[in-house]
Amino acid sequence: MSSSINIKKSVIDTLLAGLLSLIVFGPVIGILLDGYDFTTRPSLLLTMVAIVMVGRFAISLFVQSEKGQMMLYKHQNNDDGVIVLPPGHKSKMVYIVPIAIIIGLVAPFVATKYILTVLILGLIYVLLGLGLNIVVGLAGLLDLGFVGFYAIGAYGLSLGYQYLGFGFWSMLPLAAIMAAVAGAILGFPVLRMHGDYLAIVTLGFGEIIRLILTNWTSFTGGPNGVYAPLPTLFGLEFERRAKQGGTPFHEFFNLPYDSGLKYVFIYLSLFMVVCAVLYIKHRLVKMPIGRAWEALREDEIACRSLGLNHVLIKLSAFMMGASTGGLAGVFFATYQGFVNPTSFTFFESALILAIVVLGGLGSTVGVVIAAFVLTVTPEMLREVADFRVLIFGLLMVVMMIWRPRGLVRITRTGFAVRKGVA
Amino acid sequence: MSNVASEKMLEFKDVDVFYGPIQALRQVSMHINKGEIVSLIGSNGAGKSTLLMSIFGQPRASAGQIIYCGQEITKKSAHFVASNGIAQSPEGRRVFPDMTVEENLLMGTIPIGMAHADEDIQHMFNLFPRLKERRNQRSSTMSGGEQQMLAIARALMSRPRLLLLDEPSLGLAPIIVKQIFSILKDVSGTGMTIFLVEQNANHALKLSDRGYVMVNGQIRMTGTGQELLVNPEVRDAYLGGH
Ligand SMILES: Nc1ncnc2c1ncn2[C@@H]1O[C@H](COP(=O)(O)OP(=O)(O)OP(=O)(O)O)[C@@H](O)[C@H]1O
Ligand SMILES: [Mg+2]
């Protein structure tokens, strides 16, 4: 590690970067199409190139400094697996969790309606991320059709209401169970598959669900979609006029009608469910089943040599993941008030997978952060809506270069002996 | 070596095993007595690992019987076998790479539960002091020899009566092989029955009470370790023909 700075190298780097950016930005920024004509914008182009060159020069100098070298070294030695903390380790989460819960509970009362809807969306993706994280992150089964379970949850609420008259609270557990059953049905035939093959089959599964929803018009309403009911609070409804045979909330308490109130209520219910799922997952990981999932991901043959039934382990991972996806679907449907098949395309599966991968496979905190980053950023980028997907892609590429193992290094507390547990 | 009680612990009776159309074991009959060290030698692809795995029903025997302590286990689940006193360390030291040494050992308790875990981990650390030094190290960062010790220790964590080892000497330096085999001898001294699948015929037969030689899925020869060691056919085929 030499810490002497080689200016010549930096200058060469800078010139190269400038040349490259000229080639890339030249046609994109330098030329503005105007009907059949075009105008050139040399000043804008030169500014962009200058920014890139200055940036490259600064980075080049920094990397050659002692601090930069340290960072590079750290980064290069940073991607070799999980950090395992000693079992007795008291994590800082002990302080962070209560604060997060309090902030989460207070948020809906201070946030505007718009922010609230974004938060709800964020939490829905947290649920989706957590669900897929069990399948991909913990059990190591690549599932590209996760959106199928999401759709089952969402349509479960809508169709359950339409045909059976079930409300939100009855459909919430039922949809989770339905999704879990679907998970088992998908799980059985794919148990013998690994990696790529599994990914293809699950991809097909997601598409099949979407196609059924689109084409079985008489049952699902096809592309027109179906209405989804709002949750009720002990029979009190949050719409202007009662639709489900109860009393509207605002009439009961003699309040003026506020359309934001329903979002507050959805948010709070969702927040509770997310906390419950987080807690359950936290416990599961420490139980034998959680260890079995991780063991299965790490070495299937070793698992079998311990007499573990890999069929059951895979199925349980699929079912747990699927039911969490189903829960997310129910909340999505009620939040939109309406579902149709366009919400359940492959892009959605890819987004959920991105959340899990960006978050760090297997890391719960990472998934929560990534879910918010990936749902809130697009909202903030509304002005540059045209570039959203581009920026999204760039973010992914940068992430994979700088943090190939995800935002949050998986740090887990080692498991220790627990007395009296079989 | 002659004072071994001749009570049969595990017995194969005319076992056939197929992988699809390929027959890997043909009419295999053999047995392991209580307290013995028995080794199975044979060249690559002879079917040694298949025989060992078939005890766990993976793959399952299509004909014949596998009997353990008087009970037929031919059709029992792997979990049943593992929780009834048979442990195996599979070929190629399959440790869980992202788990620490201690966690790997704890995984070994899965068949029987964690009731004795603390005590048994201490016991493993006494048997393999190397593991103690590395208890919080992730097992993927350990050397091959250390991983093999870990794989054996993990198998021992389920307090087996019968320990199955598939090529514990694979890819290890002679000194480490010696070390591991001497530990196996100690373990066997405590009354554990050991079934050893090995390429390293010399070491294995010296350690063993009895041995079997497998060729093309069939048992070709059997005898005491000493008998096989001096047998000219065995010497030619497996001991480099000295
Ligand atoms: N999963 C499998 N599918 C198909 N054939 C298999 C499978 N496993 C093993 N075989 C075949 O069965 C035969 C016996 O294999 P086995 O692994 O038991 O040999 P081995 O004696 O353990 O050899 P080695 O000393 O090289 O480990 C080989 O011909 C092998 O190709
Ligand atoms: Mg083998």
PDB file of C-alpha atoms in Angstrom, chain A residues 273-396:
ATOM      1  CA  VAL A 273     -49.395  -6.955  11.214  1.00  0.00           C
ATOM      2  CA  VAL A 274     -45.890  -6.020  10.060  1.00  0.00           C
ATOM      3  CA  CYS A 275     -44.701  -5.904  13.677  1.00  0.00           C
ATOM      4  CA  ALA A 276     -46.293  -9.283  14.345  1.00  0.00           C
ATOM      5  CA  VAL A 277     -44.679 -10.808  11.245  1.00  0.00           C
ATOM      6  CA  LEU A 278     -41.312  -9.339  12.210  1.00  0.00           C
ATOM      7  CA  TYR A 279     -41.637 -10.784  15.677  1.00  0.00           C
ATOM      8  CA  ILE A 280     -42.718 -14.208  14.454  1.00  0.00           C
ATOM      9  CA  LYS A 281     -39.887 -14.280  11.970  1.00  0.00           C
ATOM     10  CA  HIS A 282     -37.416 -13.236  14.625  1.00  0.00           C
ATOM     11  CA  ARG A 283     -38.545 -16.174  16.750  1.00  0.00           C
ATOM     12  CA  LEU A 284     -38.713 -18.677  13.901  1.00  0.00           C
ATOM     13  CA  VAL A 285     -35.130 -18.064  12.887  1.00  0.00           C
ATOM     14  CA  LYS A 286     -33.990 -19.147  16.316  1.00  0.00           C
ATOM     15  CA  MET A 287     -36.169 -22.233  16.413  1.00  0.00           C
ATOM     16  CA  PRO A 288     -35.143 -25.565  14.900  1.00  0.00           C
ATOM     17  CA  ILE A 289     -37.205 -24.866  11.781  1.00  0.00           C
ATOM     18  CA  GLY A 290     -35.329 -21.623  11.151  1.00  0.00           C
ATOM     19  CA  ARG A 291     -32.012 -23.353  11.614  1.00  0.00           C
ATOM     20  CA  ALA A 292     -33.174 -26.088   9.286  1.00  0.00           C
ATOM     21  CA  TRP A 293     -33.989 -23.506   6.583  1.00  0.00           C
ATOM     22  CA  GLU A 294     -30.531 -22.029   6.818  1.00  0.00           C
ATOM     23  CA  ALA A 295     -28.933 -25.450   6.945  1.00  0.00           C
ATOM     24  CA  LEU A 296     -30.815 -26.424   3.811  1.00  0.00           C
ATOM     25  CA  ARG A 297     -29.535 -23.364   1.991  1.00  0.00           C
ATOM     26  CA  GLU A 298     -25.988 -24.045   3.088  1.00  0.00           C
ATOM     27  CA  ASP A 299     -25.711 -27.727   2.347  1.00  0.00           C
ATOM     28  CA  GLU A 300     -28.495 -30.051   1.380  1.00  0.00           C
ATOM     29  CA  ILE A 301     -26.459 -33.233   1.677  1.00  0.00           C
ATOM     30  CA  ALA A 302     -25.312 -32.377   5.182  1.00  0.00           C
ATOM     31  CA  CYS A 303     -28.950 -31.711   6.032  1.00  0.00           C
ATOM     32  CA  ARG A 304     -29.945 -35.134   4.889  1.00  0.00           C
ATOM     33  CA  SER A 305     -27.123 -36.745   6.805  1.00  0.00           C
ATOM     34  CA  LEU A 306     -28.695 -35.273   9.935  1.00  0.00           C
ATOM     35  CA  GLY A 307     -31.930 -36.986   9.050  1.00  0.00           C
ATOM     36  CA  LEU A 308     -33.660 -33.688   8.276  1.00  0.00           C
ATOM     37  CA  ASN A 309     -36.580 -34.092   5.951  1.00  0.00           C
ATOM     38  CA  HIS A 310     -35.702 -31.653   3.207  1.00  0.00           C
ATOM     39  CA  VAL A 311     -39.147 -31.984   1.632  1.00  0.00           C
ATOM     40  CA  LEU A 312     -40.858 -30.720   4.762  1.00  0.00           C
ATOM     41  CA  ILE A 313     -38.304 -27.976   5.245  1.00  0.00           C
ATOM     42  CA  LYS A 314     -38.696 -26.653   1.718  1.00  0.00           C
ATOM     43  CA  LEU A 315     -42.462 -26.876   1.867  1.00  0.00           C
ATOM     44  CA  SER A 316     -42.620 -25.041   5.163  1.00  0.00           C
ATOM     45  CA  ALA A 317     -40.421 -22.272   3.785  1.00  0.00           C
ATOM     46  CA  PHE A 318     -42.614 -21.963   0.709  1.00  0.00           C
ATOM     47  CA  MET A 319     -45.768 -21.903   2.810  1.00  0.00           C
ATOM     48  CA  MET A 320     -44.511 -19.386   5.342  1.00  0.00           C
ATOM     49  CA  GLY A 321     -43.286 -17.097   2.592  1.00  0.00           C
ATOM     50  CA  ALA A 322     -46.483 -17.461   0.611  1.00  0.00           C
ATOM     51  CA  SER A 323     -48.763 -16.699   3.530  1.00  0.00           C
ATOM     52  CA  THR A 324     -46.843 -13.508   4.257  1.00  0.00           C
ATOM     53  CA  GLY A 325     -47.238 -12.558   0.593  1.00  0.00           C
ATOM     54  CA  GLY A 326     -50.963 -13.258   0.917  1.00  0.00           C
ATOM     55  CA  LEU A 327     -51.251 -10.890   3.881  1.00  0.00           C
ATOM     56  CA  ALA A 328     -49.550  -8.191   1.855  1.00  0.00           C
ATOM     57  CA  GLY A 329     -52.040  -8.791  -0.952  1.00  0.00           C
ATOM     58  CA  VAL A 330     -55.025  -8.273   1.331  1.00  0.00           C
ATOM     59  CA  PHE A 331     -53.661  -4.932   2.486  1.00  0.00           C
ATOM     60  CA  PHE A 332     -52.843  -3.913  -1.043  1.00  0.00           C
ATOM     61  CA  ALA A 333     -56.396  -4.627  -2.176  1.00  0.00           C
ATOM     62  CA  THR A 334     -58.012  -2.757   0.670  1.00  0.00           C
ATOM     63  CA  TYR A 335     -55.637   0.171   0.223  1.00  0.00           C
ATOM     64  CA  GLN A 336     -56.482   0.471  -3.437  1.00  0.00           C
ATOM     65  CA  GLY A 337     -60.141  -0.260  -2.842  1.00  0.00           C
ATOM     66  CA  PHE A 338     -60.028  -2.232  -6.030  1.00  0.00           C
ATOM     67  CA  VAL A 339     -57.802  -4.835  -7.690  1.00  0.00           C
ATOM     68  CA  ASN A 340     -57.086  -5.776 -11.252  1.00  0.00           C
ATOM     69  CA  PRO A 341     -54.500  -8.063 -12.839  1.00  0.00           C
ATOM     70  CA  THR A 342     -52.159  -5.289 -13.984  1.00  0.00           C
ATOM     71  CA  SER A 343     -50.867  -4.945 -10.432  1.00  0.00           C
ATOM     72  CA  PHE A 344     -49.445  -8.451 -10.521  1.00  0.00           C
ATOM     73  CA  THR A 345     -47.021  -8.545 -13.406  1.00  0.00           C
ATOM     74  CA  PHE A 346     -43.561 -10.034 -13.463  1.00  0.00           C
ATOM     75  CA  PHE A 347     -42.119  -6.589 -12.840  1.00  0.00           C
ATOM     76  CA  GLU A 348     -43.632  -6.780  -9.384  1.00  0.00           C
ATOM     77  CA  SER A 349     -41.904 -10.113  -8.658  1.00  0.00           C
ATOM     78  CA  ALA A 350     -38.646  -8.607  -9.849  1.00  0.00           C
ATOM     79  CA  LEU A 351     -39.143  -5.609  -7.587  1.00  0.00           C
ATOM     80  CA  ILE A 352     -39.738  -7.826  -4.558  1.00  0.00           C
ATOM     81  CA  LEU A 353     -36.687  -9.881  -5.415  1.00  0.00           C
ATOM     82  CA  ALA A 354     -34.724  -6.651  -5.752  1.00  0.00           C
ATOM     83  CA  ILE A 355     -35.830  -5.680  -2.271  1.00  0.00           C
ATOM     84  CA  VAL A 356     -34.572  -8.968  -0.872  1.00  0.00           C
ATOM     85  CA  VAL A 357     -31.288  -8.881  -2.763  1.00  0.00           C
ATOM     86  CA  LEU A 358     -30.588  -5.204  -2.120  1.00  0.00           C
ATOM     87  CA  GLY A 359     -31.493  -5.635   1.512  1.00  0.00           C
ATOM     88  CA  GLY A 360     -29.016  -8.442   1.895  1.00  0.00           C
ATOM     89  CA  LEU A 361     -30.251 -12.004   1.520  1.00  0.00           C
ATOM     90  CA  GLY A 362     -31.541 -13.148   4.843  1.00  0.00           C
ATOM     91  CA  SER A 363     -31.234  -9.819   6.615  1.00  0.00           C
ATOM     92  CA  THR A 364     -34.472  -8.582   8.145  1.00  0.00           C
ATOM     93  CA  VAL A 365     -33.349  -5.026   8.811  1.00  0.00           C
ATOM     94  CA  GLY A 366     -31.937  -4.822   5.306  1.00  0.00           C
ATOM     95  CA  VAL A 367     -35.237  -5.910   3.800  1.00  0.00           C
ATOM     96  CA  VAL A 368     -37.166  -3.293   5.759  1.00  0.00           C
ATOM     97  CA  ILE A 369     -34.806  -0.538   4.658  1.00  0.00           C
ATOM     98  CA  ALA A 370     -34.678  -1.707   1.053  1.00  0.00           C
ATOM     99  CA  ALA A 371     -38.468  -1.959   0.864  1.00  0.00           C
ATOM    100  CA  PHE A 372     -38.797   1.688   1.848  1.00  0.00           C
ATOM    101  CA  VAL A 373     -35.966   2.826  -0.390  1.00  0.00           C
ATOM    102  CA  LEU A 374     -37.448   1.082  -3.405  1.00  0.00           C
ATOM    103  CA  THR A 375     -41.003   2.301  -2.840  1.00  0.00           C
ATOM    104  CA  VAL A 376     -40.361   5.786  -1.509  1.00  0.00           C
ATOM    105  CA  THR A 377     -37.635   6.769  -3.988  1.00  0.00           C
ATOM    106  CA  PRO A 378     -39.874   6.349  -7.038  1.00  0.00           C
ATOM    107  CA  GLU A 379     -42.427   8.560  -5.312  1.00  0.00           C
ATOM    108  CA  MET A 380     -39.844  11.241  -4.689  1.00  0.00           C
ATOM    109  CA  LEU A 381     -38.704  10.968  -8.283  1.00  0.00           C
ATOM    110  CA  ARG A 382     -42.178  11.752  -9.613  1.00  0.00           C
ATOM    111  CA  GLU A 383     -40.872  14.908 -11.354  1.00  0.00           C
ATOM    112  CA  VAL A 384     -38.431  12.880 -13.377  1.00  0.00           C
ATOM    113  CA  ALA A 385     -40.925  10.105 -13.933  1.00  0.00           C
ATOM    114  CA  ASP A 386     -39.434   9.291 -17.320  1.00  0.00           C
ATOM    115  CA  PHE A 387     -36.134   8.379 -15.773  1.00  0.00           C
ATOM    116  CA  ARG A 388     -37.485   6.345 -12.890  1.00  0.00           C
ATOM    117  CA  VAL A 389     -36.679   2.962 -14.266  1.00  0.00           C
ATOM    118  CA  LEU A 390     -33.306   4.199 -15.487  1.00  0.00           C
ATOM    119  CA  ILE A 391     -32.388   5.508 -12.061  1.00  0.00           C
ATOM    120  CA  PHE A 392     -33.682   2.312 -10.530  1.00  0.00           C
ATOM    121  CA  GLY A 393     -31.393   0.329 -12.802  1.00  0.00           C
ATOM    122  CA  LEU A 394     -28.416   2.525 -12.039  1.00  0.00           C
ATOM    123  CA  LEU A 395     -29.054   2.128  -8.338  1.00  0.00           C
ATOM    124  CA  MET A 396     -29.022  -1.639  -8.747  1.00  0.00           C
TER     125      MET A 396
END
